[in-house]
Coordinates of C-alpha atoms in Angstrom, one line a residue:
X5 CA 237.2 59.7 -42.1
X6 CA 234.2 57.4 -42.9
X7 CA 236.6 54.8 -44.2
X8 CA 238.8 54.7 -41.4
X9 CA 235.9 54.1 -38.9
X10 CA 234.4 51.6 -40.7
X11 CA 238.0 49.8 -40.8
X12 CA 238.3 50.2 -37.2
X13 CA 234.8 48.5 -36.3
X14 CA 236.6 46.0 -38.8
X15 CA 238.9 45.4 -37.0
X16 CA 237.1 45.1 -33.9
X17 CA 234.6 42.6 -35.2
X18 CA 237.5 40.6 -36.1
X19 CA 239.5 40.5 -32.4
X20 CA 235.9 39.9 -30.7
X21 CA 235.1 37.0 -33.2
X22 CA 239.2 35.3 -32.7
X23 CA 238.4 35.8 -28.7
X24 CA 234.8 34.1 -29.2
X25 CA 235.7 31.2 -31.2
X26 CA 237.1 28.2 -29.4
X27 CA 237.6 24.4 -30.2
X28 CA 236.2 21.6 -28.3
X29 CA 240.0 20.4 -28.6
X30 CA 243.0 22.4 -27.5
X31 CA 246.7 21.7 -26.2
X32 CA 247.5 25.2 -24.6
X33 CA 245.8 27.1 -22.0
X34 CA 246.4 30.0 -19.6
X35 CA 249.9 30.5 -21.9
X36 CA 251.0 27.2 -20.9
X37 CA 250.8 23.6 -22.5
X38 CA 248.4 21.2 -21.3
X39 CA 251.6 18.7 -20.7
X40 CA 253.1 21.4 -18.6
X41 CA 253.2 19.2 -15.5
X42 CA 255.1 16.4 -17.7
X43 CA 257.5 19.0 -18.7
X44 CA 258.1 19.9 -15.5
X45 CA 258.8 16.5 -13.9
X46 CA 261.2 15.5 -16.9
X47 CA 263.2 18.5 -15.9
X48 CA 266.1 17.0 -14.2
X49 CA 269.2 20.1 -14.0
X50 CA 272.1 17.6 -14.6
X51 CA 274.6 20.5 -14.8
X52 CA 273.5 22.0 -11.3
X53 CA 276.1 21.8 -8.1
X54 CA 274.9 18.5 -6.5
X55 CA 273.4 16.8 -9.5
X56 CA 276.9 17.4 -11.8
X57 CA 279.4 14.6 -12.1
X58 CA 281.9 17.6 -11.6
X59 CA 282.9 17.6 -8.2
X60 CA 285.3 20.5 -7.9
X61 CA 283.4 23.7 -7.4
X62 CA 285.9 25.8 -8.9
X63 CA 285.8 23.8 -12.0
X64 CA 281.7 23.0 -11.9
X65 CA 281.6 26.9 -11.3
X66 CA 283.3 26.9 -15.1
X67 CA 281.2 24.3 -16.8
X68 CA 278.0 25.9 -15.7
X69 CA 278.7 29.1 -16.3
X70 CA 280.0 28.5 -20.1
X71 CA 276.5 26.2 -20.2
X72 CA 274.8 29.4 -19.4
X73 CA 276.8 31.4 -21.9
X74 CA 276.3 28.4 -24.6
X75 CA 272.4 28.8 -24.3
X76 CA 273.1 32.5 -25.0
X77 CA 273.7 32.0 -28.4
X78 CA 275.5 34.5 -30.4
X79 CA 277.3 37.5 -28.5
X80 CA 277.0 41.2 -29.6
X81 CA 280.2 41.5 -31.5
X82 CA 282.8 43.9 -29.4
X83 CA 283.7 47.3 -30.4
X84 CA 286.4 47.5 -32.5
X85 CA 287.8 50.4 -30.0
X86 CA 286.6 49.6 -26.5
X87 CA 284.3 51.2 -24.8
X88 CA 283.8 54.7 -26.6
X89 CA 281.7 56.5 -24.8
X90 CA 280.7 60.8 -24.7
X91 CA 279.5 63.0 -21.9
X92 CA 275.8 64.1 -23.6
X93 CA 275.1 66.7 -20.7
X94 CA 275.8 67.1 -16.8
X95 CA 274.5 68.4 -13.7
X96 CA 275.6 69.3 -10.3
X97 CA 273.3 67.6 -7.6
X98 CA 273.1 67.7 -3.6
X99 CA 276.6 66.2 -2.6
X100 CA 276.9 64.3 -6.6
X101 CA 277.4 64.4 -10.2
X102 CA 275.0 63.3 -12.7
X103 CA 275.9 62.9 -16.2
X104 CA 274.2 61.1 -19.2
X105 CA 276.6 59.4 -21.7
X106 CA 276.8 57.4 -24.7
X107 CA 278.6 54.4 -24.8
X108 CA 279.5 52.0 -27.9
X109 CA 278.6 48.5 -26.2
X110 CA 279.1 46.9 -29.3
X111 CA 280.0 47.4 -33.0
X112 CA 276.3 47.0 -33.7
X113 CA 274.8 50.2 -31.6
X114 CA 275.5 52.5 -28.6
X115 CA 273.9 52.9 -25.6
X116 CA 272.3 55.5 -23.8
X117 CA 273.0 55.4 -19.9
X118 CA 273.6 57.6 -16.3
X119 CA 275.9 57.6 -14.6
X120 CA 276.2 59.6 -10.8
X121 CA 279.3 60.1 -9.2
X122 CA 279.9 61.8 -5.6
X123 CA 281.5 64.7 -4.6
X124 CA 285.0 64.1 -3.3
X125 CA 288.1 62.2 -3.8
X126 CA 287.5 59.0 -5.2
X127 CA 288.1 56.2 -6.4
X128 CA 284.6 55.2 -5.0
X129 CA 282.9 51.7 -5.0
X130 CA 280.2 51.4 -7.2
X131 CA 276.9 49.8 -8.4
X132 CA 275.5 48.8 -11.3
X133 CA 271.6 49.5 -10.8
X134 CA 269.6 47.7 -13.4
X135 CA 266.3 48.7 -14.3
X136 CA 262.8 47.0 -13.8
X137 CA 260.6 45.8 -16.6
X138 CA 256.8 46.6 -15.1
X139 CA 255.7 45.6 -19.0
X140 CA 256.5 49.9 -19.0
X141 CA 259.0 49.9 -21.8
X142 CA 258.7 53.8 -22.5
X143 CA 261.6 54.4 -19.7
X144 CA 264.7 52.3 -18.6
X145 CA 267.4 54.1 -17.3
X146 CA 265.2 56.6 -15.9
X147 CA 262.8 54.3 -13.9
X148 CA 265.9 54.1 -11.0
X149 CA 268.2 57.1 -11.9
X150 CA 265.9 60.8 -11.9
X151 CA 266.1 61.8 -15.3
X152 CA 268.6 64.7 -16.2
X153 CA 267.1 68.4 -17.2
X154 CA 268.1 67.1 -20.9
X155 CA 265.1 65.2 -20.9
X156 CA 262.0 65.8 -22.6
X157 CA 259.0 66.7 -20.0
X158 CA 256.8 63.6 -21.0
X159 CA 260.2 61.7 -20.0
X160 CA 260.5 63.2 -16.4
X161 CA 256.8 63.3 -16.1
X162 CA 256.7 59.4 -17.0
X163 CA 259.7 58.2 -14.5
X164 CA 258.1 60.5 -11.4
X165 CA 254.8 58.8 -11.6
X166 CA 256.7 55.4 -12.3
X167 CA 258.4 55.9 -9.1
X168 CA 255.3 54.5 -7.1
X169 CA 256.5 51.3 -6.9
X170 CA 259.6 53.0 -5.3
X171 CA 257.9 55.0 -2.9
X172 CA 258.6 58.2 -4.3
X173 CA 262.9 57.6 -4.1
X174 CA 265.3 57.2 -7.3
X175 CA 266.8 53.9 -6.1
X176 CA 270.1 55.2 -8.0
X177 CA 270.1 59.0 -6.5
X178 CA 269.6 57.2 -3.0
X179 CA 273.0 55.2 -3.5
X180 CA 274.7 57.8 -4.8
X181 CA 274.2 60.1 -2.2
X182 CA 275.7 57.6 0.5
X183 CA 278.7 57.3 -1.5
X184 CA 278.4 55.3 -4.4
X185 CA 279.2 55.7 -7.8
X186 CA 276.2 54.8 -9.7
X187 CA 275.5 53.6 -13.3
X188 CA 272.3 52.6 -15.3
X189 CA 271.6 51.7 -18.6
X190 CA 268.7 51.4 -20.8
X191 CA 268.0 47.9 -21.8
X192 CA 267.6 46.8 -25.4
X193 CA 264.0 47.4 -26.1
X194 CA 263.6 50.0 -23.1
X195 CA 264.0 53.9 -23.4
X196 CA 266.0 55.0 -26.0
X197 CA 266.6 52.1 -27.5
X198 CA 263.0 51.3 -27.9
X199 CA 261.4 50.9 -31.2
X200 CA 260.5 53.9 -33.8
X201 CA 256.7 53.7 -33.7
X202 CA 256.5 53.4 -30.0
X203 CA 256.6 51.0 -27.0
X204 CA 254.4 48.3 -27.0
X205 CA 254.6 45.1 -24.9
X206 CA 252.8 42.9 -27.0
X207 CA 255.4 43.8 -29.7
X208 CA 258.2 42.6 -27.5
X209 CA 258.0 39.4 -27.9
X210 CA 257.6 39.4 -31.8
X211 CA 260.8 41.5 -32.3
X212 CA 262.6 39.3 -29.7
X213 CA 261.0 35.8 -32.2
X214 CA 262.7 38.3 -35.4
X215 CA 265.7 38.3 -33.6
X216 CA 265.9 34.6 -32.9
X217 CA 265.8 34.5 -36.8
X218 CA 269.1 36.1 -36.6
X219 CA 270.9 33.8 -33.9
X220 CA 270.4 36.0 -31.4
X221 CA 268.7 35.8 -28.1
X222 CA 267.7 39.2 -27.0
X223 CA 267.4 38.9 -23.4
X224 CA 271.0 37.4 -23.5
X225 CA 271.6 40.4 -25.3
X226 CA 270.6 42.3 -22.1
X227 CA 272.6 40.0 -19.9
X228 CA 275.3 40.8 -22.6
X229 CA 275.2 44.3 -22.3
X230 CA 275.3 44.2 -18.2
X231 CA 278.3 42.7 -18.1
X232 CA 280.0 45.1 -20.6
X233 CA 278.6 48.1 -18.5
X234 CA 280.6 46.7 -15.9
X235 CA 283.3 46.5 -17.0
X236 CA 282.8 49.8 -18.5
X237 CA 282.2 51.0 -15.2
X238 CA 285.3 49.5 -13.7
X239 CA 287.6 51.2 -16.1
X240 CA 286.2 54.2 -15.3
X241 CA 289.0 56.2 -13.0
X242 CA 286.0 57.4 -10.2
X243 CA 285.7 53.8 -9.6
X244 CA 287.5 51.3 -7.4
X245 CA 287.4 48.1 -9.8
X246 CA 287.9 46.1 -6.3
X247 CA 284.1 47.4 -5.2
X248 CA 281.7 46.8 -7.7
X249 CA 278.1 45.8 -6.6
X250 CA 274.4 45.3 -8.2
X251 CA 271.4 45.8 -7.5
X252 CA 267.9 45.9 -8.9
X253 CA 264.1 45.2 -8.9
X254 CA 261.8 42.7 -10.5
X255 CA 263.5 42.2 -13.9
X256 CA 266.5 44.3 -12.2
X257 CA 266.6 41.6 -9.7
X258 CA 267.0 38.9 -12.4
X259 CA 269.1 41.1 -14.1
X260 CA 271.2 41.7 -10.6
X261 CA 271.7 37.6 -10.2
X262 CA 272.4 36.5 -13.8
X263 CA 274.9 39.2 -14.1
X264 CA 276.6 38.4 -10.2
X265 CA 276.8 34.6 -11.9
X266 CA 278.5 35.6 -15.3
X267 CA 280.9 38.5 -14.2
X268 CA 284.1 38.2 -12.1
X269 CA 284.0 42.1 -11.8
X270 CA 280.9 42.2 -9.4
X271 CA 281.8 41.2 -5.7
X272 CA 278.3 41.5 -4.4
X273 CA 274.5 41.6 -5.5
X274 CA 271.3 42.5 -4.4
X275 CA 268.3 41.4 -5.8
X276 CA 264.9 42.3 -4.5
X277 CA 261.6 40.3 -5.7
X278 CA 262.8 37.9 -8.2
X279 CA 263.8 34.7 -7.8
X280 CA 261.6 31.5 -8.0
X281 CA 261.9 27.7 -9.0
X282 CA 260.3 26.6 -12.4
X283 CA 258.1 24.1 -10.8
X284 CA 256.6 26.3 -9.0
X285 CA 256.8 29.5 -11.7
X286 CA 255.5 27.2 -14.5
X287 CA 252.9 25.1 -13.3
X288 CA 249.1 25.2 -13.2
X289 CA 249.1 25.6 -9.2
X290 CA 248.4 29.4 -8.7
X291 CA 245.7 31.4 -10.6
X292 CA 249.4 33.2 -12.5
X293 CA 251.6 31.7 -14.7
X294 CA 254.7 33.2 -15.9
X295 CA 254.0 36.2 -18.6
X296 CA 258.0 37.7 -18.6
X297 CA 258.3 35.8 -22.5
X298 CA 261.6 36.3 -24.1
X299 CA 262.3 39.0 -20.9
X300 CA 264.6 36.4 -19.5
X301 CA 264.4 32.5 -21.5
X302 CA 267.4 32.0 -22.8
X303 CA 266.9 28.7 -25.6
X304 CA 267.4 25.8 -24.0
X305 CA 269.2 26.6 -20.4
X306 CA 265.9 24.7 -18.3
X307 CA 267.2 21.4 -19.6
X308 CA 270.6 21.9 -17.4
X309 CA 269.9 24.3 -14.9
X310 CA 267.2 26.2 -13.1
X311 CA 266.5 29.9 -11.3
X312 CA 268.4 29.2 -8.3
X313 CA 271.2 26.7 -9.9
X314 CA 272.0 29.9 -12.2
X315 CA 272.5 32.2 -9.6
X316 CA 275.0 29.5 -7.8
X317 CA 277.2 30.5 -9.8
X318 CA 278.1 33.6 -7.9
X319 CA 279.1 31.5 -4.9
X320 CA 280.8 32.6 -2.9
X321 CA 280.5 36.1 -3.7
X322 CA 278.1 37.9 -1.3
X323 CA 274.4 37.8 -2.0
X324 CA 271.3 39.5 -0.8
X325 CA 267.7 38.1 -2.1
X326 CA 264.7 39.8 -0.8
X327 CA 261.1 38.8 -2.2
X328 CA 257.8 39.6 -0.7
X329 CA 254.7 37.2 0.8
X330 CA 252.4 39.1 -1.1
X331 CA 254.0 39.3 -4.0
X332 CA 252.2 38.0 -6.8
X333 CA 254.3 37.0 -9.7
X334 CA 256.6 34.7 -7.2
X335 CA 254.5 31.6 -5.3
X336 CA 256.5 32.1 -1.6
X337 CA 256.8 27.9 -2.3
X338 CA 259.0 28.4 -5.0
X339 CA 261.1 31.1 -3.5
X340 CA 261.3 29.0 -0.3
X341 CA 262.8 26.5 -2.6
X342 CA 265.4 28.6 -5.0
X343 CA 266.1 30.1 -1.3
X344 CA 267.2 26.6 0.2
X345 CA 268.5 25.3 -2.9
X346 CA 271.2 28.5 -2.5
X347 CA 271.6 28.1 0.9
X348 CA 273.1 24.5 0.6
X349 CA 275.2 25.8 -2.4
X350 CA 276.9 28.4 -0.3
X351 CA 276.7 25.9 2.8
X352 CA 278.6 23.6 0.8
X353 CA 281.3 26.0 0.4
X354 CA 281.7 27.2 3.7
X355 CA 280.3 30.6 2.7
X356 CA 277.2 30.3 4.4
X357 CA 277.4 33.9 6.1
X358 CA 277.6 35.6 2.4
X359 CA 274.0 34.4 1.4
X360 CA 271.3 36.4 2.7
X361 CA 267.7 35.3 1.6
X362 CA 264.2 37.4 3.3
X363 CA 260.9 36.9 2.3
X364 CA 258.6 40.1 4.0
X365 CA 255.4 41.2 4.1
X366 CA 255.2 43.3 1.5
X367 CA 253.9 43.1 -2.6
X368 CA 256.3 43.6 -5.4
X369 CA 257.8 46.5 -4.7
X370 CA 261.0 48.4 -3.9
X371 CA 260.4 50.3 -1.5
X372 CA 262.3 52.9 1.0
X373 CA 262.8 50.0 3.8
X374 CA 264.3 47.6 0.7
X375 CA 266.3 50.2 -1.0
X376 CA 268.2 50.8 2.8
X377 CA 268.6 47.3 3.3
X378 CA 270.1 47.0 -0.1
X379 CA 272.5 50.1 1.2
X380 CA 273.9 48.6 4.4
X381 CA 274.2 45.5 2.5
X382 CA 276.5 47.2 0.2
X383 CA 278.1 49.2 3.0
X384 CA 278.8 46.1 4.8
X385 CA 280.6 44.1 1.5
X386 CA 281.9 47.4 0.1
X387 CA 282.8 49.6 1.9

């Protein structure tokens, strides 16, 4: 016992003398380089709609999307018999289903996941809600859909008190119950397929550099497995493949707009709080610079594209975008600008009407008044 206190005061001693020490010279600060604003001037998106010597927008739609994929880097190999995937344990809720499964994504792992489906006679249209990131890596699937009577009590305990930034309402359980047949997976490093000795954010970013040793990205990886939910979720016979939508906060908003970009099988997404241009995102202006990490870089992609020129791509497709004027992690300058610079790309296309961008009053959050909006939206494009 003695030994292990005096290796703790140790260790201690050691992080308070690393935090003290400081040169007189130095070429990063506040997680950024000192350059940053030089980066950010050189940063010209020659594969963005406007800037692109393609002038077809079906055809740009295809060069920028296979950019996207290209920074991506290695895929997770496919199954070698599609989309396996078990019933682990259901329940009957008011006026829905709720089941958790198991689903081979890849031939690498499977992947833990809800799914809700409403009483009735279907097929029904259906969402896939994506889960935030909150630097809470302990829950995933559970932080949108309530967690199943399966689950441990420190689980259902955890994803009730993370519901705050929800306003007490299981984003998922709210959709379903209107109609919609829901699905949500963990993300890799979220939930149950989070790492053995227990979630830590500041290990997130050292597994994701391991990875890169590898070829892999692992937020592409996460974009990865999105799409193949979906189309997991459109082969499903509840669901009308015609009617998929997304939807998601924070992370599950960036997750909502890459995924409307890279998959034909979505034909409308709502994102609420999270969208930005890197000018704004990655400068020294505001007292916050960007902290997300390897959450959503993909190697190389800033060099051709940016936020707003990435979620293009799902022109003409319906889109809603709400962020918040109080929200903190998104300067209301750069959203005004990733707003405008989507604007003119659906403008341009005569699909004006299908772009919806709102900035409120209002932190980041999901709350009850975004989660309807996110509803009728859906009931309007879906249903």
């Amino acid at each position: 016992m003695k030994r292990m206190f005096l290796t703790l005061v140790a260790i201690c001693l050691a992080c308070l003398i690393s935090f003290s020490q400081k040169r007189e010279k130095y070429e990063f600060k506040r997680n950024l380089p000192v350059y940053a604003d030089s980066l950010i001037a050189d940063l010209t998106y020659p594969m963005a709609w406007g800037n692109s010597d393609i002038k077809d927008f079906g055809e740009w739609r295809k060069a920028a999307r296979q950019k996207v994929f290209d920074c991506m880097l290695m895929p997770p190999p496919a199954p070698s018999n599609g989309f396996e995937a078990r019933v682990l344990f259901e329940e009957q809720r008011d006026g829905y289903k709720a089941r958790k499964i198991e689903i081979r994504l890849s031939r690498y792992y499977t992947v833990p996941a809800y799914v809700l489906i409403p009483d009735g006679k279907g097929p029904f249209p259906a969402v896939n809600c994506l889960h935030d990131h909150g630097a809470h890596l302990f829950i995933g699937k559970e932080k949108v859909i309530r967690p199943l009577a399966c689950e441990d009590s420190t689980v259902i305990k955890d994803a009730d008190e993370w519901l705050a930034g929800y306003e007490g309402q299981y984003f998922g359980d709210f959709l379903a119950k209107n109609g919609y047949v829901v699905f949500s997976a963990d993300a890799p490093m979220w939930g149950e397929r989070g790492q053995m000795e227990g979630p830590r954010r500041d290990r997130y970013d050292m597994i994701a550099g391991n990875m890169m040793m590898y070829g892999i990205d692992l937020s592409a990886w996460m974009t990865y497995d999105d799409i193949s939910g979906t189309e997991y979720l459109a082969q499903m016979p509840e669901v009308d493949a015609s009617r998929i939508g997304c939807t998601g906060w924070s992370m599950g908003a960036y997750r909502t707009w890459m995924l409307s970009a890279l998959s034909d099988r979505i034909k409308a997404g709502a994102a609420v709080c999270w969208m930005v241009t890197t000018d704004e995102q990655m400068s020294f202006k505001y007292s916050r610079t960007e902290n997300g990490g390897f959450a959503n870089c993909f190697p190389g992609l800033r060099r051709w594209l940016d936020y707003p020129h990435v979620a293009s791509i799902a022109c003409p497709k319906p889109m809603l975008f709400i962020n918040g004027s109080l929200d903190k992690l998104f300067p209301v300058a750069g959203v005004q600008k990733a707003f405008a610079i989507m604007h003119d790309t659906w403008n341009s296309q005569g699909a004006g009407r299908n772009i919806e961008t709102e900035i409120w009053e209002m932190p980041h959050s999901c709350g009850l008044r975004s989660q309807q909006r996110v509803l009728e939206f859906f009931n309007k494009h879906l249903k």
